[in-house]
């Protein structure tokens, strides 16, 4: 995965956690 994809992935996980 490239940086932008990881950024989106991390953001999605954070949204789910919160």
Coordinates of C-alpha atoms in Angstrom, one line a residue:
X1 CA 0.0 0.0 0.0
X2 CA 1.2 3.5 -0.7
X3 CA 1.1 6.4 1.8
X4 CA -2.2 7.9 0.7
X5 CA -3.9 4.5 1.0
X6 CA -2.5 3.9 4.4
X7 CA -3.7 7.4 5.5
X8 CA -7.2 6.6 4.4
X9 CA -7.1 3.2 6.0
X10 CA -5.9 4.6 9.4
X11 CA -8.6 7.3 9.2
X12 CA -11.3 4.7 8.7
X13 CA -10.0 2.7 11.6
X14 CA -10.0 5.7 13.9
X15 CA -13.5 6.6 12.9
X16 CA -14.6 3.1 13.8
X17 CA -12.8 3.2 17.1
X18 CA -14.3 6.5 18.1

